[in-house]
Amino acid sequence: MSTPTDSTVRKLVRAVNSGDREGFLALLAPDATMSDDGSERDLQEWIDKEIFTVHGRMDVLNEADGGRRLVARFSNDTWGEMRTKWAFEIDGAGRITHFETGQA
């Protein structure tokens, strides 16, 4: 497993892998948004359904853009394991304003 260079993204991956929902939320800007496979999703609903109630895990395979773009093996109890891509937009305060994910 690779460790993302960007400190905010690194903390997010750690929060996912440790099941730390509050730690994950603390990394988000108040009006953060996200999309999955090109469709905007309700962020709170999505993270519970895809990560925190189904034991989501990320194994980072590689990164680009200083650690703000990842390819990872993502797994959860619902879908099993899949190769995914992630892209993060981060504000000047180090908080995620938007992220995109989907199958790679």
PDB file of C-alpha atoms in Angstrom:
ATOM      1  CA  MET A   1       0.000   0.000   0.000  1.00  0.00           C
ATOM      2  CA  SER A   2       1.225   3.457  -0.913  1.00  0.00           C
ATOM      3  CA  THR A   3       0.799   6.472   1.369  1.00  0.00           C
ATOM      4  CA  PRO A   4      -0.593   9.613  -0.327  1.00  0.00           C
ATOM      5  CA  THR A   5       1.781  12.580  -0.425  1.00  0.00           C
ATOM      6  CA  ASP A   6      -0.959  15.143   0.294  1.00  0.00           C
ATOM      7  CA  SER A   7      -1.445  15.293   4.078  1.00  0.00           C
ATOM      8  CA  THR A   8      -5.217  15.844   3.923  1.00  0.00           C
ATOM      9  CA  VAL A   9      -5.729  12.919   1.549  1.00  0.00           C
ATOM     10  CA  ARG A  10      -3.407  10.776   3.679  1.00  0.00           C
ATOM     11  CA  LYS A  11      -5.563  11.520   6.744  1.00  0.00           C
ATOM     12  CA  LEU A  12      -8.720  10.719   4.779  1.00  0.00           C
ATOM     13  CA  VAL A  13      -7.364   7.321   3.718  1.00  0.00           C
ATOM     14  CA  ARG A  14      -6.427   6.591   7.331  1.00  0.00           C
ATOM     15  CA  ALA A  15      -9.913   7.613   8.497  1.00  0.00           C
ATOM     16  CA  VAL A  16     -11.530   5.293   5.932  1.00  0.00           C
ATOM     17  CA  ASN A  17      -9.298   2.365   6.851  1.00  0.00           C
ATOM     18  CA  SER A  18      -9.827   2.792  10.582  1.00  0.00           C
ATOM     19  CA  GLY A  19     -13.605   3.322  10.332  1.00  0.00           C
ATOM     20  CA  ASP A  20     -13.237   6.835  11.771  1.00  0.00           C
ATOM     21  CA  ARG A  21     -16.334   8.611  10.443  1.00  0.00           C
ATOM     22  CA  GLU A  22     -15.828  11.688  12.649  1.00  0.00           C
ATOM     23  CA  GLY A  23     -12.202  11.985  11.564  1.00  0.00           C
ATOM     24  CA  PHE A  24     -13.304  11.727   7.923  1.00  0.00           C
ATOM     25  CA  LEU A  25     -15.936  14.445   8.376  1.00  0.00           C
ATOM     26  CA  ALA A  26     -13.422  16.732  10.112  1.00  0.00           C
ATOM     27  CA  LEU A  27     -11.398  16.792   6.875  1.00  0.00           C
ATOM     28  CA  LEU A  28     -14.305  18.146   4.828  1.00  0.00           C
ATOM     29  CA  ALA A  29     -15.227  21.774   4.251  1.00  0.00           C
ATOM     30  CA  PRO A  30     -18.745  22.571   5.551  1.00  0.00           C
ATOM     31  CA  ASP A  31     -20.216  22.661   2.035  1.00  0.00           C
ATOM     32  CA  ALA A  32     -18.197  19.741   0.616  1.00  0.00           C
ATOM     33  CA  THR A  33     -19.647  17.765  -2.273  1.00  0.00           C
ATOM     34  CA  MET A  34     -18.824  14.516  -4.029  1.00  0.00           C
ATOM     35  CA  SER A  35     -19.603  12.503  -7.120  1.00  0.00           C
ATOM     36  CA  ASP A  36     -19.462   8.786  -7.870  1.00  0.00           C
ATOM     37  CA  ASP A  37     -18.995   7.576 -11.454  1.00  0.00           C
ATOM     38  CA  GLY A  38     -19.857  11.070 -12.710  1.00  0.00           C
ATOM     39  CA  SER A  39     -23.091  11.508 -10.725  1.00  0.00           C
ATOM     40  CA  GLU A  40     -23.379  13.963  -7.853  1.00  0.00           C
ATOM     41  CA  ARG A  41     -24.342  12.166  -4.632  1.00  0.00           C
ATOM     42  CA  ASP A  42     -25.499  13.159  -1.180  1.00  0.00           C
ATOM     43  CA  LEU A  43     -22.173  13.080   0.626  1.00  0.00           C
ATOM     44  CA  GLN A  44     -23.437  12.064   4.070  1.00  0.00           C
ATOM     45  CA  GLU A  45     -25.617   9.300   2.678  1.00  0.00           C
ATOM     46  CA  TRP A  46     -22.890   8.053   0.349  1.00  0.00           C
ATOM     47  CA  ILE A  47     -20.136   7.792   2.963  1.00  0.00           C
ATOM     48  CA  ASP A  48     -22.399   5.819   5.274  1.00  0.00           C
ATOM     49  CA  LYS A  49     -23.684   3.509   2.539  1.00  0.00           C
ATOM     50  CA  GLU A  50     -20.328   2.967   0.797  1.00  0.00           C
ATOM     51  CA  ILE A  51     -17.771   3.325   3.605  1.00  0.00           C
ATOM     52  CA  PHE A  52     -18.726   3.412   7.244  1.00  0.00           C
ATOM     53  CA  THR A  53     -21.609   0.945   7.619  1.00  0.00           C
ATOM     54  CA  VAL A  54     -20.002  -1.588   5.262  1.00  0.00           C
ATOM     55  CA  HIS A  55     -16.365  -1.574   6.424  1.00  0.00           C
ATOM     56  CA  GLY A  56     -14.879   0.361   3.493  1.00  0.00           C
ATOM     57  CA  ARG A  57     -11.120   0.115   2.936  1.00  0.00           C
ATOM     58  CA  MET A  58      -8.698   1.804   0.548  1.00  0.00           C
ATOM     59  CA  ASP A  59      -5.394   0.327  -0.582  1.00  0.00           C
ATOM     60  CA  VAL A  60      -3.663   3.099  -2.544  1.00  0.00           C
ATOM     61  CA  LEU A  61      -1.872   1.750  -5.610  1.00  0.00           C
ATOM     62  CA  ASN A  62      -0.511   5.001  -7.042  1.00  0.00           C
ATOM     63  CA  GLU A  63      -0.964   8.741  -6.992  1.00  0.00           C
ATOM     64  CA  ALA A  64      -0.660  11.828  -9.166  1.00  0.00           C
ATOM     65  CA  ASP A  65      -1.056  15.597  -8.706  1.00  0.00           C
ATOM     66  CA  GLY A  66       0.873  15.657  -5.436  1.00  0.00           C
ATOM     67  CA  GLY A  67      -1.318  12.974  -3.873  1.00  0.00           C
ATOM     68  CA  ARG A  68      -4.642  14.555  -4.814  1.00  0.00           C
ATOM     69  CA  ARG A  69      -5.397  11.923  -7.470  1.00  0.00           C
ATOM     70  CA  LEU A  70      -5.293   8.272  -6.512  1.00  0.00           C
ATOM     71  CA  VAL A  71      -5.860   4.846  -7.947  1.00  0.00           C
ATOM     72  CA  ALA A  72      -6.801   2.436  -5.173  1.00  0.00           C
ATOM     73  CA  ARG A  73      -8.226  -0.969  -4.509  1.00  0.00           C
ATOM     74  CA  PHE A  74     -11.401  -0.140  -2.638  1.00  0.00           C
ATOM     75  CA  SER A  75     -13.423  -2.781  -0.861  1.00  0.00           C
ATOM     76  CA  ASN A  76     -16.537  -2.934   1.273  1.00  0.00           C
ATOM     77  CA  ASP A  77     -19.004  -5.574   2.445  1.00  0.00           C
ATOM     78  CA  THR A  78     -21.522  -4.649  -0.285  1.00  0.00           C
ATOM     79  CA  TRP A  79     -19.451  -4.640  -3.468  1.00  0.00           C
ATOM     80  CA  GLY A  80     -16.323  -6.576  -2.560  1.00  0.00           C
ATOM     81  CA  GLU A  81     -13.110  -5.258  -4.085  1.00  0.00           C
ATOM     82  CA  MET A  82     -12.760  -3.002  -7.111  1.00  0.00           C
ATOM     83  CA  ARG A  83     -10.126  -0.786  -8.693  1.00  0.00           C
ATOM     84  CA  THR A  84     -11.155   2.844  -8.168  1.00  0.00           C
ATOM     85  CA  LYS A  85      -9.955   6.341  -8.977  1.00  0.00           C
ATOM     86  CA  TRP A  86     -10.209   9.300  -6.614  1.00  0.00           C
ATOM     87  CA  ALA A  87      -9.665  13.029  -7.174  1.00  0.00           C
ATOM     88  CA  PHE A  88      -9.723  15.621  -4.391  1.00  0.00           C
ATOM     89  CA  GLU A  89     -10.131  19.392  -4.405  1.00  0.00           C
ATOM     90  CA  ILE A  90      -8.691  20.975  -1.285  1.00  0.00           C
ATOM     91  CA  ASP A  91      -9.042  24.565  -0.097  1.00  0.00           C
ATOM     92  CA  GLY A  92      -6.351  26.794   1.398  1.00  0.00           C
ATOM     93  CA  ALA A  93      -7.228  25.614   4.898  1.00  0.00           C
ATOM     94  CA  GLY A  94      -6.488  22.000   3.983  1.00  0.00           C
ATOM     95  CA  ARG A  95     -10.117  20.878   3.879  1.00  0.00           C
ATOM     96  CA  ILE A  96     -11.671  18.850   1.091  1.00  0.00           C
ATOM     97  CA  THR A  97     -14.252  20.844  -0.860  1.00  0.00           C
ATOM     98  CA  HIS A  98     -15.075  18.150  -3.413  1.00  0.00           C
ATOM     99  CA  PHE A  99     -14.045  14.631  -4.273  1.00  0.00           C
ATOM    100  CA  GLU A 100     -14.799  12.369  -7.166  1.00  0.00           C
ATOM    101  CA  THR A 101     -14.568   8.599  -7.208  1.00  0.00           C
ATOM    102  CA  GLY A 102     -15.480   5.831  -9.567  1.00  0.00           C
ATOM    103  CA  GLN A 103     -14.245   2.656 -11.120  1.00  0.00           C
ATOM    104  CA  ALA A 104     -10.817   2.922 -12.720  1.00  0.00           C
TER     105      ALA A 104
END
